Amino acid sequence: MTAQIVTLPGDGIGPEVVAEGVKVLRAVADRFGHRFTFEEALIGGCAIEATGTALPEETLAACRRADAVLLGAVGGPRWSDPTAPVRPEQGLLGLRRELGLYANLRPVRLYPDLREVSPLRPERLDGVDLVVVRELTGGIYFGPRQEATEERPTAYDTMVYTAEEVERIAHVAFRLARQRRGRVTLVDKANVLATSRLWRRVVASVAASYPEVSWEPMLVDAAAMHLLRRPADFDVILTANMFGDILTDEASMLAGSMGMLPSASLGEGRRGVYEPIHGSAPDIVGQGVANPLATILSAAMLLRHSLGLEREAQAVEAAVERVLAQGYRTADIAEPGTQIVGTARMGDLVVEALAG
Ligand code: NAD
């Protein structure tokens, strides 16, 4: 097949890890006889420096034309003033909003060879294979707000959800659960929040169309505990924007490192934005040590969700598993007895495993 892929390397280690994602996608195209073309565009801090805005018009136009977008990370110390009128994360939020990407999928899978890297006891991790489905364009990050000032030292943020917003994300979670182990956990705070009670009501009615999927509600505080106590029990976690933001960072520790976790942001069509869940890691930028596997696994999700290439996606995931089984590690997931490699070498190893 032919596909047009836009890459948005962004800031910090973004360009280093996206280069490896592209390397692997080119290898997939060669091996499976596809034609992928790549177009690079600016987002985040580098876009602010070049154009004065975090999401230039040309970038948005390129993304609208593309079949899929592979993104690195945005932000860094140079743009860290939270009161600045133009900030790198506006690029990400704007892109999601403009492309209507309301569903964020974050799979957390434990690679058996990384059992020892997680801070959790290895026996707790057996069978961990879950996906967090996080609502991405609504909730408290987007509701009406008031900043505090010297004269008026009161601030507020507002969590707003409509039934339609909940319904469409609930369908994403139930469709996904149907292809997996058939279980949805709705994580909310329904004992306190009116929005959460709306979520429960809407999810109950959506669930009626999926008789083969079971579901249960769980309060977010309890979910935070159970994710560490019995993580293997979760299949699909469905949750609102802010709860998902927090729980996925917690869940990333099950996998051992932020450098291992991919994500997909999807809307109504097939086009999606794929990115590692980690940030621009200014502490290791330019050293060639960043773990590119989260980006490479994001590229696998791109093949699966935007291009419909399931066999190719599985080939990439299997290649990553093989490289880890051979004992190769980037520094963030290294243990005694493993061989530490840099960012580019790790990408090469995945390409070699893909061919083998
Ligand atoms: P971070 O994810 O960048 O880094 C947290 C820690 O994890 C650091 O020690 C870093 O070295 C390590 N790390 C992250 N990715 C790694 C990788 N691939 N390989 C090895 N180690 C890795 O989070 P932070 O330090 O809180 O934020 C740094 C900047 O990134 C900030 O400007 C923040 O706003 C931004 N950020 C961007 C995104 C995004 O673009 N989606 C997400 C989170 C943070």
PDB file of N, CA and C in Angstrom, residues 87 89-90 92-94 96-97 101-102 104 106 134-147 156-161 165 193 195 199 220 239-250:
ATOM      1  N   ARG A  87       3.200  28.603  24.272  1.00  0.00           N
ATOM      2  CA  ARG A  87       3.905  27.507  24.945  1.00  0.00           C
ATOM      3  C   ARG A  87       3.890  26.239  24.079  1.00  0.00           C
ATOM      4  N   GLU A  89       3.298  23.084  24.568  1.00  0.00           N
ATOM      5  CA  GLU A  89       2.206  22.094  24.659  1.00  0.00           C
ATOM      6  C   GLU A  89       0.942  22.550  23.941  1.00  0.00           C
ATOM      7  N   GLN A  90       0.886  23.873  23.629  1.00  0.00           N
ATOM      8  CA  GLN A  90      -0.252  24.340  22.820  1.00  0.00           C
ATOM      9  C   GLN A  90      -0.242  23.651  21.451  1.00  0.00           C
ATOM     10  N   LEU A  92       0.560  20.495  20.840  1.00  0.00           N
ATOM     11  CA  LEU A  92      -0.073  19.174  20.998  1.00  0.00           C
ATOM     12  C   LEU A  92      -1.580  19.295  21.179  1.00  0.00           C
ATOM     13  N   LEU A  93      -1.972  20.187  22.100  1.00  0.00           N
ATOM     14  CA  LEU A  93      -3.413  20.342  22.383  1.00  0.00           C
ATOM     15  C   LEU A  93      -4.139  20.817  21.135  1.00  0.00           C
ATOM     16  N   GLY A  94      -3.502  21.749  20.402  1.00  0.00           N
ATOM     17  CA  GLY A  94      -4.111  22.285  19.186  1.00  0.00           C
ATOM     18  C   GLY A  94      -4.254  21.209  18.119  1.00  0.00           C
ATOM     19  N   ARG A  96      -4.480  17.924  18.518  1.00  0.00           N
ATOM     20  CA  ARG A  96      -5.550  16.981  18.897  1.00  0.00           C
ATOM     21  C   ARG A  96      -6.916  17.594  18.630  1.00  0.00           C
ATOM     22  N   ARG A  97      -7.060  18.849  18.989  1.00  0.00           N
ATOM     23  CA  ARG A  97      -8.359  19.501  18.821  1.00  0.00           C
ATOM     24  C   ARG A  97      -8.694  19.651  17.341  1.00  0.00           C
ATOM     25  N   LEU A 101      -9.118  14.448  17.592  1.00  0.00           N
ATOM     26  CA  LEU A 101      -8.608  13.195  18.164  1.00  0.00           C
ATOM     27  C   LEU A 101      -9.031  13.104  19.626  1.00  0.00           C
ATOM     28  N   TYR A 102     -10.160  12.485  19.870  1.00  0.00           N
ATOM     29  CA  TYR A 102     -10.712  12.477  21.221  1.00  0.00           C
ATOM     30  C   TYR A 102     -10.382  11.215  22.022  1.00  0.00           C
ATOM     31  N   ASN A 104      -7.510   8.589  23.314  1.00  0.00           N
ATOM     32  CA  ASN A 104      -6.091   8.317  23.501  1.00  0.00           C
ATOM     33  C   ASN A 104      -5.936   6.888  24.022  1.00  0.00           C
ATOM     34  N   ARG A 106      -3.518   3.962  25.325  1.00  0.00           N
ATOM     35  CA  ARG A 106      -2.180   3.748  25.875  1.00  0.00           C
ATOM     36  C   ARG A 106      -2.046   2.322  26.379  1.00  0.00           C
ATOM     37  N   ARG A 134      -8.241   6.896  27.237  1.00  0.00           N
ATOM     38  CA  ARG A 134      -8.396   8.176  27.930  1.00  0.00           C
ATOM     39  C   ARG A 134      -9.090   9.171  27.007  1.00  0.00           C
ATOM     40  N   GLU A 135     -10.113   9.825  27.538  1.00  0.00           N
ATOM     41  CA  GLU A 135     -10.784  10.891  26.777  1.00  0.00           C
ATOM     42  C   GLU A 135      -9.804  12.058  26.666  1.00  0.00           C
ATOM     43  N   LEU A 136      -9.700  12.647  25.485  1.00  0.00           N
ATOM     44  CA  LEU A 136      -8.556  13.534  25.250  1.00  0.00           C
ATOM     45  C   LEU A 136      -8.903  14.983  24.960  1.00  0.00           C
ATOM     46  N   THR A 137     -10.136  15.274  24.610  1.00  0.00           N
ATOM     47  CA  THR A 137     -10.416  16.657  24.198  1.00  0.00           C
ATOM     48  C   THR A 137     -11.470  17.352  25.058  1.00  0.00           C
ATOM     49  N   GLY A 138     -11.837  16.734  26.183  1.00  0.00           N
ATOM     50  CA  GLY A 138     -12.815  17.369  27.060  1.00  0.00           C
ATOM     51  C   GLY A 138     -12.327  17.363  28.500  1.00  0.00           C
ATOM     52  N   GLY A 139     -13.256  17.589  29.424  1.00  0.00           N
ATOM     53  CA  GLY A 139     -12.914  17.511  30.843  1.00  0.00           C
ATOM     54  C   GLY A 139     -12.234  18.749  31.379  1.00  0.00           C
ATOM     55  N   ILE A 140     -11.587  18.583  32.509  1.00  0.00           N
ATOM     56  CA  ILE A 140     -11.108  19.736  33.284  1.00  0.00           C
ATOM     57  C   ILE A 140      -9.987  20.514  32.585  1.00  0.00           C
ATOM     58  N   TYR A 141      -9.276  19.875  31.637  1.00  0.00           N
ATOM     59  CA  TYR A 141      -8.213  20.602  30.945  1.00  0.00           C
ATOM     60  C   TYR A 141      -8.782  21.605  29.935  1.00  0.00           C
ATOM     61  N   PHE A 142     -10.057  21.490  29.645  1.00  0.00           N
ATOM     62  CA  PHE A 142     -10.644  22.344  28.607  1.00  0.00           C
ATOM     63  C   PHE A 142     -11.816  23.188  29.103  1.00  0.00           C
ATOM     64  N   GLY A 143     -12.269  22.968  30.349  1.00  0.00           N
ATOM     65  CA  GLY A 143     -13.443  23.682  30.849  1.00  0.00           C
ATOM     66  C   GLY A 143     -13.127  25.128  31.219  1.00  0.00           C
ATOM     67  N   PRO A 144     -14.163  25.924  31.486  1.00  0.00           N
ATOM     68  CA  PRO A 144     -13.949  27.314  31.896  1.00  0.00           C
ATOM     69  C   PRO A 144     -13.048  27.400  33.130  1.00  0.00           C
ATOM     70  N   ARG A 145     -12.179  28.421  33.160  1.00  0.00           N
ATOM     71  CA  ARG A 145     -11.242  28.539  34.283  1.00  0.00           C
ATOM     72  C   ARG A 145     -11.004  29.989  34.635  1.00  0.00           C
ATOM     73  N   GLN A 146     -10.513  30.179  35.824  1.00  0.00           N
ATOM     74  CA  GLN A 146     -10.113  31.530  36.241  1.00  0.00           C
ATOM     75  C   GLN A 146      -8.748  31.443  36.901  1.00  0.00           C
ATOM     76  N   GLU A 147      -7.814  32.252  36.421  1.00  0.00           N
ATOM     77  CA  GLU A 147      -6.503  32.343  37.064  1.00  0.00           C
ATOM     78  C   GLU A 147      -6.617  33.245  38.289  1.00  0.00           C
ATOM     79  N   TYR A 156     -10.175  28.793  39.643  1.00  0.00           N
ATOM     80  CA  TYR A 156     -10.949  27.565  39.457  1.00  0.00           C
ATOM     81  C   TYR A 156     -10.738  26.988  38.068  1.00  0.00           C
ATOM     82  N   ASP A 157     -10.934  25.653  37.974  1.00  0.00           N
ATOM     83  CA  ASP A 157     -10.975  24.926  36.716  1.00  0.00           C
ATOM     84  C   ASP A 157     -12.290  24.161  36.738  1.00  0.00           C
ATOM     85  N   THR A 158     -12.853  23.908  35.579  1.00  0.00           N
ATOM     86  CA  THR A 158     -14.172  23.279  35.558  1.00  0.00           C
ATOM     87  C   THR A 158     -14.135  22.001  34.731  1.00  0.00           C
ATOM     88  N   MET A 159     -14.699  20.941  35.282  1.00  0.00           N
ATOM     89  CA  MET A 159     -14.774  19.688  34.531  1.00  0.00           C
ATOM     90  C   MET A 159     -16.150  19.617  33.877  1.00  0.00           C
ATOM     91  N   VAL A 160     -16.143  19.636  32.557  1.00  0.00           N
ATOM     92  CA  VAL A 160     -17.413  19.598  31.814  1.00  0.00           C
ATOM     93  C   VAL A 160     -17.386  18.405  30.866  1.00  0.00           C
ATOM     94  N   TYR A 161     -18.438  17.592  30.851  1.00  0.00           N
ATOM     95  CA  TYR A 161     -18.595  16.547  29.839  1.00  0.00           C
ATOM     96  C   TYR A 161     -20.021  16.522  29.330  1.00  0.00           C
ATOM     97  N   GLU A 165     -19.884  13.261  24.264  1.00  0.00           N
ATOM     98  CA  GLU A 165     -18.432  13.057  24.428  1.00  0.00           C
ATOM     99  C   GLU A 165     -18.145  11.738  25.137  1.00  0.00           C
ATOM    100  N   LEU A 193     -18.249  13.506  42.032  1.00  0.00           N
ATOM    101  CA  LEU A 193     -18.365  14.365  40.848  1.00  0.00           C
ATOM    102  C   LEU A 193     -19.611  14.075  40.010  1.00  0.00           C
ATOM    103  N   THR A 195     -19.959  14.920  36.872  1.00  0.00           N
ATOM    104  CA  THR A 195     -19.533  14.424  35.556  1.00  0.00           C
ATOM    105  C   THR A 195     -19.343  12.908  35.601  1.00  0.00           C
ATOM    106  N   TRP A 199     -20.936   9.885  33.368  1.00  0.00           N
ATOM    107  CA  TRP A 199     -20.152   8.813  32.731  1.00  0.00           C
ATOM    108  C   TRP A 199     -20.775   7.454  33.043  1.00  0.00           C
ATOM    109  N   VAL A 220     -11.467   6.288  41.227  1.00  0.00           N
ATOM    110  CA  VAL A 220     -10.097   6.514  40.764  1.00  0.00           C
ATOM    111  C   VAL A 220      -9.077   6.285  41.881  1.00  0.00           C
ATOM    112  N   THR A 239     -11.492   6.036  30.927  1.00  0.00           N
ATOM    113  CA  THR A 239     -11.507   7.108  31.915  1.00  0.00           C
ATOM    114  C   THR A 239     -11.417   8.505  31.284  1.00  0.00           C
ATOM    115  N   ALA A 240     -11.724   9.493  32.104  1.00  0.00           N
ATOM    116  CA  ALA A 240     -11.730  10.890  31.663  1.00  0.00           C
ATOM    117  C   ALA A 240     -10.296  11.414  31.526  1.00  0.00           C
ATOM    118  N   ASN A 241     -10.189  12.570  30.928  1.00  0.00           N
ATOM    119  CA  ASN A 241      -8.904  13.139  30.529  1.00  0.00           C
ATOM    120  C   ASN A 241      -7.873  13.204  31.668  1.00  0.00           C
ATOM    121  N   MET A 242      -8.211  13.845  32.760  1.00  0.00           N
ATOM    122  CA  MET A 242      -7.217  14.045  33.816  1.00  0.00           C
ATOM    123  C   MET A 242      -6.878  12.743  34.542  1.00  0.00           C
ATOM    124  N   PHE A 243      -7.906  11.922  34.827  1.00  0.00           N
ATOM    125  CA  PHE A 243      -7.620  10.652  35.508  1.00  0.00           C
ATOM    126  C   PHE A 243      -6.703   9.793  34.637  1.00  0.00           C
ATOM    127  N   GLY A 244      -6.950   9.804  33.324  1.00  0.00           N
ATOM    128  CA  GLY A 244      -6.143   9.005  32.401  1.00  0.00           C
ATOM    129  C   GLY A 244      -4.715   9.502  32.336  1.00  0.00           C
ATOM    130  N   ASP A 245      -4.554  10.809  32.373  1.00  0.00           N
ATOM    131  CA  ASP A 245      -3.232  11.418  32.346  1.00  0.00           C
ATOM    132  C   ASP A 245      -2.403  10.893  33.519  1.00  0.00           C
ATOM    133  N   ILE A 246      -3.013  10.884  34.689  1.00  0.00           N
ATOM    134  CA  ILE A 246      -2.283  10.492  35.901  1.00  0.00           C
ATOM    135  C   ILE A 246      -2.069   8.974  35.946  1.00  0.00           C
ATOM    136  N   LEU A 247      -3.135   8.217  35.680  1.00  0.00           N
ATOM    137  CA  LEU A 247      -3.028   6.760  35.806  1.00  0.00           C
ATOM    138  C   LEU A 247      -2.055   6.152  34.796  1.00  0.00           C
ATOM    139  N   THR A 248      -1.947   6.769  33.592  1.00  0.00           N
ATOM    140  CA  THR A 248      -1.036   6.164  32.613  1.00  0.00           C
ATOM    141  C   THR A 248       0.425   6.354  33.021  1.00  0.00           C
ATOM    142  N   ASP A 249       0.757   7.456  33.669  1.00  0.00           N
ATOM    143  CA  ASP A 249       2.136   7.583  34.161  1.00  0.00           C
ATOM    144  C   ASP A 249       2.399   6.548  35.251  1.00  0.00           C
ATOM    145  N   GLU A 250       1.396   6.337  36.106  1.00  0.00           N
ATOM    146  CA  GLU A 250       1.544   5.307  37.138  1.00  0.00           C
ATOM    147  C   GLU A 250       1.729   3.942  36.466  1.00  0.00           C
TER     148      GLU A 250
END
